[in-house]
Amino acid sequence: MSPVLDTAFIPPQDREEVLRHAVWESVVAVDIDHRPPAEDISVRIGLGAVGPLRICSARATAVTVRRPERLARKDEEPAVFLGVQMSGTSMVVQNGRECLLRPGELAVYESTSPYTLLFDEGVDHHFLRFPRTALALPEPLIRNVTAVRLGPDNPVARLAFTYFSQLAVSDELRQGVHADAVVEPSVELLRAAMASQHGDSDLARGPLGETLGLRITQYIRAHLADPGLSAARIAAAHGISVRHLYAVLSRSGISLGDWIRTRRLAECRRELAGPDGRRRTIAAIGRSWGFVDATHFSKVFKQTYGVSPRTWRDQHHSHHLG
């Protein structure tokens, strides 16, 4: 996992500040209380990402991490954290509960409420940050499973431990097409672990259905540039049939092909008019947004905007030059 931060290469007097800055910038704003004196602090953390998910793997000397009320109120994207205990023990405290984690166990906690993480024996832990909106779970369910031990007695949690402990350390899984492939299963698996621990899957089913259309359109926007984007691929990414996909979009008044083409054309128009519009060929800009046939691209662009891509580009740049 990269980048890696290792206090062995940081002067003792700078260690606390460098670590605090790295955690605040890459994970979340927290207060960090190191137990040993500065010269004895030993921390090695790896930072990575899979789509919108953030991963921090840490081995460290004893530490207490707190997110007090003043930081929990910070204006940032609400997140749900998953803690994966690899060796030793730790404790998670939030919402009036505390849970002791042993190797092979997990716990979730949320960024919008104060929490404390106690690592009295040192740290051997993976921290995964999920946007709360991506989980599409109601707030009461999330609140009810924070600081609750997710252990091997829950078969879904047992699977989640194996999966997330591997995801956290595998560079291969976090690159290229592999990264795209694991985002949705990662979200779904955490969602399943939380819902099953709560014991009422009906609570999870409602918001999943209500947000399906939104999640589909977000997925399409994120993959607009992929010429292989298709109804079958979109449906598979959301665990539904192509027929169900079309039904969900129809309820929102969306025609899939038209919706994708309209947004791809808008991106092409934006690039052609932008400062780099003359540095690439028109065909290359079309290809970068999924239009593999240059003639077809020019035709649909003119049908939509009333001018050809070349005329649009020339008009825009002439306007700025004049």
CSV table of N, CA, C and O in Angstrom, one decimal, residues 90-210:
chain,number,residue,atom,x,y,z
A,90,SER,N,-8.3,-3.8,20.9
A,90,SER,CA,-8.5,-2.4,21.0
A,90,SER,C,-10.0,-2.2,21.5
A,90,SER,O,-10.7,-3.1,21.6
A,91,MET,N,-10.3,-0.9,21.7
A,91,MET,CA,-11.7,-0.6,22.2
A,91,MET,C,-12.2,0.5,21.4
A,91,MET,O,-11.5,1.5,21.2
A,92,VAL,N,-13.5,0.4,21.0
A,92,VAL,CA,-14.2,1.5,20.3
A,92,VAL,C,-15.3,2.0,21.3
A,92,VAL,O,-16.1,1.2,21.8
A,93,VAL,N,-15.4,3.3,21.4
A,93,VAL,CA,-16.4,3.9,22.3
A,93,VAL,C,-17.2,4.9,21.5
A,93,VAL,O,-16.6,5.9,21.0
A,94,GLN,N,-18.5,4.8,21.4
A,94,GLN,CA,-19.4,5.7,20.7
A,94,GLN,C,-20.8,5.5,21.1
A,94,GLN,O,-21.2,4.4,21.4
A,95,ASN,N,-21.6,6.6,21.1
A,95,ASN,CA,-23.0,6.6,21.4
A,95,ASN,C,-23.4,5.8,22.6
A,95,ASN,O,-24.4,5.0,22.7
A,96,GLY,N,-22.6,6.0,23.7
A,96,GLY,CA,-22.9,5.4,25.0
A,96,GLY,C,-22.6,3.9,25.1
A,96,GLY,O,-22.9,3.2,26.0
A,97,ARG,N,-21.9,3.4,24.1
A,97,ARG,CA,-21.4,2.0,24.1
A,97,ARG,C,-19.9,1.9,23.9
A,97,ARG,O,-19.3,2.8,23.4
A,98,GLU,N,-19.4,0.7,24.4
A,98,GLU,CA,-18.0,0.4,24.1
A,98,GLU,C,-17.9,-1.0,23.8
A,98,GLU,O,-18.6,-1.9,24.3
A,99,CYS,N,-17.0,-1.4,22.9
A,99,CYS,CA,-16.8,-2.8,22.6
A,99,CYS,C,-15.3,-3.1,22.5
A,99,CYS,O,-14.5,-2.3,22.0
A,100,LEU,N,-14.9,-4.2,23.0
A,100,LEU,CA,-13.5,-4.7,23.0
A,100,LEU,C,-13.4,-5.6,21.7
A,100,LEU,O,-14.1,-6.5,21.5
A,101,LEU,N,-12.4,-5.2,20.9
A,101,LEU,CA,-12.1,-6.0,19.7
A,101,LEU,C,-10.9,-6.9,19.9
A,101,LEU,O,-9.8,-6.4,20.3
A,102,ARG,N,-11.1,-8.1,19.5
A,102,ARG,CA,-9.9,-9.1,19.4
A,102,ARG,C,-9.6,-9.4,18.0
A,102,ARG,O,-10.4,-9.1,17.1
A,103,PRO,N,-8.5,-10.1,17.7
A,103,PRO,CA,-8.2,-10.5,16.4
A,103,PRO,C,-9.3,-11.2,15.7
A,103,PRO,O,-10.0,-12.1,16.2
A,104,GLY,N,-9.6,-10.8,14.4
A,104,GLY,CA,-10.7,-11.4,13.7
A,104,GLY,C,-12.0,-10.7,13.8
A,104,GLY,O,-13.0,-11.2,13.3
A,105,GLU,N,-12.1,-9.6,14.6
A,105,GLU,CA,-13.3,-8.9,14.8
A,105,GLU,C,-13.3,-7.5,14.2
A,105,GLU,O,-12.3,-6.9,14.0
A,106,LEU,N,-14.6,-7.0,14.0
A,106,LEU,CA,-14.7,-5.7,13.4
A,106,LEU,C,-15.7,-4.8,14.2
A,106,LEU,O,-16.4,-5.3,15.1
A,107,ALA,N,-15.6,-3.5,14.0
A,107,ALA,CA,-16.6,-2.6,14.6
A,107,ALA,C,-16.8,-1.4,13.6
A,107,ALA,O,-15.8,-1.0,12.9
A,108,VAL,N,-17.9,-0.8,13.7
A,108,VAL,CA,-18.2,0.4,12.9
A,108,VAL,C,-18.4,1.6,13.8
A,108,VAL,O,-18.8,1.4,15.0
A,109,TYR,N,-18.1,2.8,13.4
A,109,TYR,CA,-18.3,4.0,14.1
A,109,TYR,C,-18.5,5.1,13.1
A,109,TYR,O,-18.1,5.0,11.9
A,110,GLU,N,-19.2,6.2,13.4
A,110,GLU,CA,-19.5,7.2,12.5
A,110,GLU,C,-18.8,8.5,12.8
A,110,GLU,O,-18.5,8.8,13.9
A,111,SER,N,-18.6,9.3,11.7
A,111,SER,CA,-17.8,10.6,11.9
A,111,SER,C,-18.6,11.7,12.5
A,111,SER,O,-18.0,12.7,13.0
A,112,THR,N,-19.9,11.6,12.5
A,112,THR,CA,-20.7,12.8,12.9
A,112,THR,C,-21.1,12.7,14.4
A,112,THR,O,-21.7,13.6,14.9
A,113,SER,N,-20.6,11.7,15.1
A,113,SER,CA,-20.7,11.7,16.6
A,113,SER,C,-19.4,11.5,17.2
A,113,SER,O,-18.5,10.8,16.6
A,114,PRO,N,-19.1,12.0,18.4
A,114,PRO,CA,-17.8,11.8,19.0
A,114,PRO,C,-17.5,10.4,19.3
A,114,PRO,O,-18.5,9.6,19.5
A,115,TYR,N,-16.3,10.0,19.2
A,115,TYR,CA,-15.9,8.6,19.5
A,115,TYR,C,-14.4,8.6,20.0
A,115,TYR,O,-13.7,9.6,19.8
A,116,THR,N,-14.1,7.5,20.6
A,116,THR,CA,-12.8,7.3,21.2
A,116,THR,C,-12.3,5.9,20.7
A,116,THR,O,-13.1,4.9,20.8
A,117,LEU,N,-11.1,5.8,20.3
A,117,LEU,CA,-10.5,4.5,19.9
A,117,LEU,C,-9.3,4.3,20.9
A,117,LEU,O,-8.4,5.2,20.9
A,118,LEU,N,-9.3,3.2,21.6
A,118,LEU,CA,-8.2,3.0,22.6
A,118,LEU,C,-7.3,1.8,22.1
A,118,LEU,O,-7.8,0.7,21.9
A,119,PHE,N,-6.0,2.0,22.0
A,119,PHE,CA,-5.1,1.0,21.6
A,119,PHE,C,-4.0,0.9,22.7
A,119,PHE,O,-2.9,1.4,22.5
A,120,ASP,N,-4.4,0.3,23.8
A,120,ASP,CA,-3.5,0.3,24.9
A,120,ASP,C,-2.3,-0.6,24.7
A,120,ASP,O,-1.2,-0.4,25.3
A,121,GLU,N,-2.4,-1.6,23.8
A,121,GLU,CA,-1.3,-2.6,23.6
A,121,GLU,C,-0.6,-2.3,22.3
A,121,GLU,O,0.3,-3.0,21.9
A,122,GLY,N,-0.9,-1.1,21.7
A,122,GLY,CA,-0.3,-0.8,20.4
A,122,GLY,C,-1.4,-1.1,19.3
A,122,GLY,O,-2.5,-1.6,19.6
A,123,VAL,N,-1.0,-0.8,18.1
A,123,VAL,CA,-2.0,-0.8,17.0
A,123,VAL,C,-1.5,-1.8,15.9
A,123,VAL,O,-0.4,-1.8,15.5
A,124,ASP,N,-2.5,-2.7,15.5
A,124,ASP,CA,-2.3,-3.5,14.4
A,124,ASP,C,-3.7,-3.6,13.8
A,124,ASP,O,-4.5,-4.5,14.1
A,125,HIS,N,-4.1,-2.7,12.9
A,125,HIS,CA,-5.5,-2.4,12.6
A,125,HIS,C,-5.6,-1.8,11.2
A,125,HIS,O,-4.7,-1.1,10.8
A,126,HIS,N,-6.7,-2.1,10.6
A,126,HIS,CA,-7.1,-1.5,9.3
A,126,HIS,C,-8.3,-0.6,9.5
A,126,HIS,O,-9.2,-1.0,10.2
A,127,PHE,N,-8.2,0.6,9.0
A,127,PHE,CA,-9.3,1.6,9.1
A,127,PHE,C,-9.9,1.8,7.7
A,127,PHE,O,-9.1,2.2,6.8
A,128,LEU,N,-11.1,1.5,7.5
A,128,LEU,CA,-11.7,1.8,6.1
A,128,LEU,C,-12.8,2.8,6.3
A,128,LEU,O,-13.7,2.7,7.1
A,129,ARG,N,-12.8,3.9,5.5
A,129,ARG,CA,-13.8,5.0,5.5
A,129,ARG,C,-14.7,4.9,4.3
A,129,ARG,O,-14.3,4.8,3.2
A,130,PHE,N,-16.0,4.8,4.6
A,130,PHE,CA,-17.1,4.7,3.6
A,130,PHE,C,-17.9,6.0,3.7
A,130,PHE,O,-18.3,6.4,4.8
A,131,PRO,N,-18.2,6.6,2.5
A,131,PRO,CA,-19.2,7.7,2.6
A,131,PRO,C,-20.5,7.2,3.1
A,131,PRO,O,-21.0,6.1,2.6
A,132,ARG,N,-21.1,7.9,4.0
A,132,ARG,CA,-22.4,7.4,4.6
A,132,ARG,C,-23.5,7.2,3.6
A,132,ARG,O,-24.3,6.3,3.6
A,133,THR,N,-23.5,8.2,2.6
A,133,THR,CA,-24.5,8.1,1.6
A,133,THR,C,-24.4,6.8,0.7
A,133,THR,O,-25.4,6.3,0.2
A,134,ALA,N,-23.2,6.3,0.5
A,134,ALA,CA,-23.0,5.1,-0.3
A,134,ALA,C,-23.6,3.9,0.4
A,134,ALA,O,-24.1,3.0,-0.3
A,135,LEU,N,-23.7,3.9,1.7
A,135,LEU,CA,-24.3,2.7,2.4
A,135,LEU,C,-25.8,2.7,2.3
A,135,LEU,O,-26.4,1.6,2.4
A,136,ALA,N,-26.4,3.8,2.0
A,136,ALA,CA,-27.9,3.9,1.9
A,136,ALA,C,-28.6,3.2,3.0
A,136,ALA,O,-29.6,2.4,2.7
A,137,LEU,N,-28.2,3.4,4.2
A,137,LEU,CA,-28.8,2.8,5.4
A,137,LEU,C,-29.4,3.9,6.2
A,137,LEU,O,-28.9,5.0,6.3
A,138,PRO,N,-30.6,3.7,6.9
A,138,PRO,CA,-31.2,4.7,7.7
A,138,PRO,C,-30.3,5.0,8.9
A,138,PRO,O,-29.6,4.2,9.4
A,139,GLU,N,-30.4,6.3,9.3
A,139,GLU,CA,-29.5,6.7,10.4
A,139,GLU,C,-29.7,5.9,11.7
A,139,GLU,O,-28.7,5.6,12.4
A,140,PRO,N,-31.0,5.5,12.1
A,140,PRO,CA,-31.1,4.7,13.3
A,140,PRO,C,-30.4,3.4,13.2
A,140,PRO,O,-29.8,2.9,14.2
A,141,LEU,N,-30.4,2.7,12.1
A,141,LEU,CA,-29.7,1.5,12.0
A,141,LEU,C,-28.2,1.7,12.2
A,141,LEU,O,-27.5,0.9,12.9
A,142,ILE,N,-27.6,2.7,11.5
A,142,ILE,CA,-26.2,3.0,11.6
A,142,ILE,C,-25.9,3.2,13.1
A,142,ILE,O,-24.9,2.7,13.7
A,143,ARG,N,-26.7,4.1,13.7
A,143,ARG,CA,-26.4,4.4,15.1
A,143,ARG,C,-26.5,3.2,16.1
A,143,ARG,O,-25.7,3.1,17.0
A,144,ASN,N,-27.4,2.3,15.8
A,144,ASN,CA,-27.6,1.1,16.6
A,144,ASN,C,-26.5,0.1,16.5
A,144,ASN,O,-26.4,-0.8,17.3
A,145,VAL,N,-25.7,0.1,15.5
A,145,VAL,CA,-24.6,-0.8,15.3
A,145,VAL,C,-23.2,-0.2,15.5
A,145,VAL,O,-22.2,-0.9,15.4
A,146,THR,N,-23.2,1.1,15.8
A,146,THR,CA,-21.8,1.6,16.1
A,146,THR,C,-21.4,1.1,17.5
A,146,THR,O,-22.1,0.9,18.4
A,147,ALA,N,-20.0,0.9,17.6
A,147,ALA,CA,-19.4,0.4,18.8
A,147,ALA,C,-20.1,-0.9,19.3
A,147,ALA,O,-20.2,-1.2,20.4
A,148,VAL,N,-20.4,-1.8,18.3
A,148,VAL,CA,-20.9,-3.1,18.5
A,148,VAL,C,-20.0,-4.1,17.9
A,148,VAL,O,-19.6,-3.9,16.7
A,149,ARG,N,-19.5,-5.1,18.6
A,149,ARG,CA,-18.6,-6.0,18.1
A,149,ARG,C,-19.2,-6.9,17.0
A,149,ARG,O,-20.3,-7.5,17.2
A,150,LEU,N,-18.6,-6.9,15.8
A,150,LEU,CA,-19.0,-7.8,14.7
A,150,LEU,C,-18.0,-8.9,14.7
A,150,LEU,O,-16.9,-8.7,14.2
A,151,GLY,N,-18.4,-10.0,15.2
A,151,GLY,CA,-17.4,-11.1,15.4
A,151,GLY,C,-17.7,-12.4,14.6
A,151,GLY,O,-18.7,-12.4,13.8
A,152,PRO,N,-16.9,-13.4,14.8
A,152,PRO,CA,-17.0,-14.6,14.0
A,152,PRO,C,-18.3,-15.4,14.2
A,152,PRO,O,-18.7,-16.2,13.4
A,153,ASP,N,-19.1,-15.0,15.3
A,153,ASP,CA,-20.4,-15.7,15.5
A,153,ASP,C,-21.4,-15.2,14.5
A,153,ASP,O,-22.4,-15.8,14.3
A,154,ASN,N,-21.1,-14.1,13.8
A,154,ASN,CA,-22.0,-13.6,12.7
A,154,ASN,C,-21.3,-14.0,11.4
A,154,ASN,O,-20.2,-13.5,11.1
A,155,PRO,N,-21.9,-14.9,10.7
A,155,PRO,CA,-21.2,-15.4,9.5
A,155,PRO,C,-20.9,-14.3,8.4
A,155,PRO,O,-19.9,-14.4,7.7
A,156,VAL,N,-21.8,-13.3,8.3
A,156,VAL,CA,-21.5,-12.2,7.4
A,156,VAL,C,-20.3,-11.4,7.9
A,156,VAL,O,-19.5,-11.0,7.1
A,157,ALA,N,-20.3,-11.2,9.2
A,157,ALA,CA,-19.1,-10.4,9.7
A,157,ALA,C,-17.8,-11.2,9.5
A,157,ALA,O,-16.8,-10.7,9.3
A,158,ARG,N,-17.9,-12.5,9.7
A,158,ARG,CA,-16.7,-13.4,9.5
A,158,ARG,C,-16.2,-13.3,8.0
A,158,ARG,O,-15.0,-13.2,7.8
A,159,LEU,N,-17.2,-13.3,7.1
A,159,LEU,CA,-16.8,-13.1,5.7
A,159,LEU,C,-16.2,-11.7,5.5
A,159,LEU,O,-15.2,-11.6,4.8
A,160,ALA,N,-16.8,-10.7,6.1
A,160,ALA,CA,-16.3,-9.4,5.9
A,160,ALA,C,-14.9,-9.2,6.5
A,160,ALA,O,-14.1,-8.5,5.9
A,161,PHE,N,-14.6,-9.8,7.6
A,161,PHE,CA,-13.2,-9.7,8.1
A,161,PHE,C,-12.2,-10.3,7.1
A,161,PHE,O,-11.2,-9.6,6.8
A,162,THR,N,-12.5,-11.4,6.6
A,162,THR,CA,-11.6,-12.0,5.6
A,162,THR,C,-11.4,-11.1,4.4
A,162,THR,O,-10.3,-10.9,3.9
A,163,TYR,N,-12.5,-10.6,3.9
A,163,TYR,CA,-12.5,-9.8,2.7
A,163,TYR,C,-11.8,-8.5,2.9
A,163,TYR,O,-10.9,-8.1,2.2
A,164,PHE,N,-12.2,-7.7,4.0
A,164,PHE,CA,-11.6,-6.4,4.1
A,164,PHE,C,-10.1,-6.5,4.6
A,164,PHE,O,-9.4,-5.6,4.3
A,165,SER,N,-9.8,-7.5,5.3
A,165,SER,CA,-8.4,-7.6,5.7
A,165,SER,C,-7.5,-7.9,4.5
A,165,SER,O,-6.3,-7.4,4.5
A,166,GLN,N,-8.0,-8.5,3.5
A,166,GLN,CA,-7.2,-8.7,2.3
A,166,GLN,C,-7.3,-7.5,1.4
A,166,GLN,O,-6.2,-7.1,0.8
A,167,LEU,N,-8.4,-6.8,1.3
A,167,LEU,CA,-8.5,-5.6,0.5
A,167,LEU,C,-7.6,-4.5,1.0
A,167,LEU,O,-7.0,-3.8,0.2
A,168,ALA,N,-7.4,-4.4,2.3
A,168,ALA,CA,-6.6,-3.4,2.9
A,168,ALA,C,-5.1,-3.5,2.6
A,168,ALA,O,-4.4,-2.5,2.6
A,169,VAL,N,-4.7,-4.7,2.2
A,169,VAL,CA,-3.2,-4.9,2.0
A,169,VAL,C,-2.9,-5.2,0.6
A,169,VAL,O,-1.7,-5.3,0.2
A,170,SER,N,-3.9,-5.4,-0.3
A,170,SER,CA,-3.6,-5.8,-1.7
A,170,SER,C,-3.5,-4.6,-2.6
A,170,SER,O,-4.5,-4.0,-2.9
A,171,ASP,N,-2.3,-4.3,-3.0
A,171,ASP,CA,-2.2,-3.2,-4.0
A,171,ASP,C,-2.9,-3.6,-5.3
A,171,ASP,O,-3.4,-2.7,-6.0
A,172,GLU,N,-2.8,-4.9,-5.7
A,172,GLU,CA,-3.4,-5.3,-6.9
A,172,GLU,C,-4.9,-5.1,-7.0
A,172,GLU,O,-5.4,-4.6,-8.0
A,173,LEU,N,-5.6,-5.3,-5.9
A,173,LEU,CA,-7.0,-5.1,-5.8
A,173,LEU,C,-7.4,-3.6,-5.9
A,173,LEU,O,-8.6,-3.3,-6.2
A,174,ARG,N,-6.5,-2.7,-5.6
A,174,ARG,CA,-6.8,-1.3,-5.6
A,174,ARG,C,-6.4,-0.6,-6.8
A,174,ARG,O,-6.2,0.7,-6.8
A,175,GLN,N,-6.1,-1.3,-7.9
A,175,GLN,CA,-5.6,-0.7,-9.1
A,175,GLN,C,-6.5,-1.0,-10.3
A,175,GLN,O,-7.0,-2.1,-10.4
A,176,GLY,N,-6.6,-0.1,-11.2
A,176,GLY,CA,-7.3,-0.3,-12.5
A,176,GLY,C,-8.6,-0.9,-12.4
A,176,GLY,O,-9.5,-0.5,-11.6
A,177,VAL,N,-8.8,-1.9,-13.3
A,177,VAL,CA,-10.2,-2.5,-13.4
A,177,VAL,C,-10.5,-3.3,-12.2
A,177,VAL,O,-11.7,-3.4,-11.8
A,178,HIS,N,-9.5,-3.7,-11.4
A,178,HIS,CA,-9.8,-4.5,-10.2
A,178,HIS,C,-10.5,-3.5,-9.2
A,178,HIS,O,-11.4,-3.9,-8.5
A,179,ALA,N,-10.0,-2.3,-9.1
A,179,ALA,CA,-10.5,-1.3,-8.2
A,179,ALA,C,-12.0,-1.0,-8.5
A,179,ALA,O,-12.8,-1.0,-7.6
A,180,ASP,N,-12.3,-0.8,-9.8
A,180,ASP,CA,-13.7,-0.6,-10.2
A,180,ASP,C,-14.6,-1.7,-9.8
A,180,ASP,O,-15.7,-1.6,-9.4
A,181,ALA,N,-14.0,-2.9,-9.9
A,181,ALA,CA,-14.8,-4.1,-9.7
A,181,ALA,C,-15.1,-4.4,-8.2
A,181,ALA,O,-16.1,-5.0,-7.9
A,182,VAL,N,-14.3,-3.9,-7.3
A,182,VAL,CA,-14.5,-4.2,-5.9
A,182,VAL,C,-15.3,-3.1,-5.1
A,182,VAL,O,-15.7,-3.3,-3.9
A,183,VAL,N,-15.5,-1.9,-5.6
A,183,VAL,CA,-16.1,-0.9,-4.9
A,183,VAL,C,-17.5,-1.3,-4.5
A,183,VAL,O,-17.9,-1.2,-3.3
A,184,GLU,N,-18.4,-1.7,-5.4
A,184,GLU,CA,-19.7,-2.0,-5.1
A,184,GLU,C,-19.9,-3.2,-4.2
A,184,GLU,O,-20.6,-3.1,-3.2
A,185,PRO,N,-19.1,-4.3,-4.4
A,185,PRO,CA,-19.2,-5.4,-3.5
A,185,PRO,C,-18.7,-5.0,-2.1
A,185,PRO,O,-19.2,-5.5,-1.1
A,186,SER,N,-17.7,-4.1,-2.0
A,186,SER,CA,-17.3,-3.7,-0.6
A,186,SER,C,-18.4,-3.0,0.1
A,186,SER,O,-18.6,-3.2,1.3
A,187,VAL,N,-19.1,-2.1,-0.6
A,187,VAL,CA,-20.2,-1.4,0.0
A,187,VAL,C,-21.3,-2.3,0.4
A,187,VAL,O,-21.9,-2.3,1.5
A,188,GLU,N,-21.6,-3.2,-0.5
A,188,GLU,CA,-22.7,-4.2,-0.2
A,188,GLU,C,-22.4,-5.1,0.9
A,188,GLU,O,-23.3,-5.4,1.7
A,189,LEU,N,-21.1,-5.5,1.1
A,189,LEU,CA,-20.8,-6.4,2.1
A,189,LEU,C,-20.8,-5.7,3.5
A,189,LEU,O,-21.3,-6.3,4.5
A,190,LEU,N,-20.3,-4.5,3.6
A,190,LEU,CA,-20.5,-3.8,4.8
A,190,LEU,C,-21.9,-3.6,5.2
A,190,LEU,O,-22.3,-3.7,6.3
A,191,ARG,N,-22.7,-3.2,4.2
A,191,ARG,CA,-24.1,-3.0,4.4
A,191,ARG,C,-24.8,-4.3,4.9
A,191,ARG,O,-25.6,-4.2,5.9
A,192,ALA,N,-24.4,-5.4,4.3
A,192,ALA,CA,-25.0,-6.7,4.8
A,192,ALA,C,-24.6,-7.0,6.2
A,192,ALA,O,-25.4,-7.5,7.0
A,193,ALA,N,-23.3,-6.8,6.5
A,193,ALA,CA,-22.8,-7.1,7.9
A,193,ALA,C,-23.6,-6.2,8.9
A,193,ALA,O,-24.0,-6.7,10.0
A,194,MET,N,-23.8,-4.9,8.6
A,194,MET,CA,-24.4,-4.1,9.6
A,194,MET,C,-25.9,-4.4,9.7
A,194,MET,O,-26.4,-4.5,10.8
A,195,ALA,N,-26.6,-4.7,8.6
A,195,ALA,CA,-28.0,-5.0,8.6
A,195,ALA,C,-28.2,-6.4,9.3
A,195,ALA,O,-29.2,-6.5,10.1
A,196,SER,N,-27.3,-7.3,9.1
A,196,SER,CA,-27.5,-8.6,9.7
A,196,SER,C,-27.2,-8.6,11.2
A,196,SER,O,-27.9,-9.2,12.0
A,197,GLN,N,-26.3,-7.7,11.6
A,197,GLN,CA,-26.0,-7.5,13.0
A,197,GLN,C,-27.2,-6.9,13.7
A,197,GLN,O,-27.5,-7.2,14.9
A,198,HIS,N,-27.8,-6.0,13.1
A,198,HIS,CA,-29.0,-5.3,13.6
A,198,HIS,C,-30.1,-6.3,13.8
A,198,HIS,O,-31.0,-6.1,14.7
A,199,GLY,N,-30.2,-7.3,12.9
A,199,GLY,CA,-31.2,-8.3,13.0
A,199,GLY,C,-32.5,-8.0,12.3
A,199,GLY,O,-33.5,-8.7,12.4
A,200,ASP,N,-32.6,-6.9,11.6
A,200,ASP,CA,-33.8,-6.5,10.9
A,200,ASP,C,-33.5,-6.0,9.5
A,200,ASP,O,-33.3,-4.8,9.3
A,201,SER,N,-33.5,-6.9,8.6
A,201,SER,CA,-33.1,-6.6,7.2
A,201,SER,C,-34.1,-5.7,6.5
A,201,SER,O,-33.8,-5.0,5.5
A,202,ASP,N,-35.3,-5.7,7.0
A,202,ASP,CA,-36.4,-4.8,6.5
A,202,ASP,C,-36.0,-3.3,6.6
A,202,ASP,O,-36.3,-2.5,5.7
A,203,LEU,N,-35.2,-3.0,7.6
A,203,LEU,CA,-34.8,-1.6,7.8
A,203,LEU,C,-33.8,-1.2,6.7
A,203,LEU,O,-33.8,-0.1,6.3
A,204,ALA,N,-33.0,-2.2,6.2
A,204,ALA,CA,-32.1,-1.9,5.2
A,204,ALA,C,-32.7,-1.9,3.8
A,204,ALA,O,-32.3,-1.2,2.9
A,205,ARG,N,-33.8,-2.7,3.6
A,205,ARG,CA,-34.3,-2.9,2.3
A,205,ARG,C,-35.0,-1.6,1.7
A,205,ARG,O,-34.8,-1.3,0.6
A,206,GLY,N,-35.7,-0.9,2.6
A,206,GLY,CA,-36.4,0.3,2.2
A,206,GLY,C,-35.4,1.3,1.5
A,206,GLY,O,-35.6,1.7,0.4
A,207,PRO,N,-34.4,1.8,2.3
A,207,PRO,CA,-33.5,2.8,1.7
A,207,PRO,C,-32.7,2.3,0.5
A,207,PRO,O,-32.4,3.1,-0.4
A,208,LEU,N,-32.5,1.0,0.5
A,208,LEU,CA,-31.8,0.5,-0.7
A,208,LEU,C,-32.6,0.6,-2.0
A,208,LEU,O,-32.2,1.0,-3.0
A,209,GLY,N,-33.9,0.3,-1.8
A,209,GLY,CA,-34.8,0.5,-3.0
A,209,GLY,C,-35.0,1.9,-3.4
A,209,GLY,O,-35.0,2.3,-4.5
A,210,GLU,N,-35.1,2.8,-2.4
A,210,GLU,CA,-35.4,4.2,-2.6
A,210,GLU,C,-34.2,4.9,-3.3
A,210,GLU,O,-34.3,5.8,-4.0
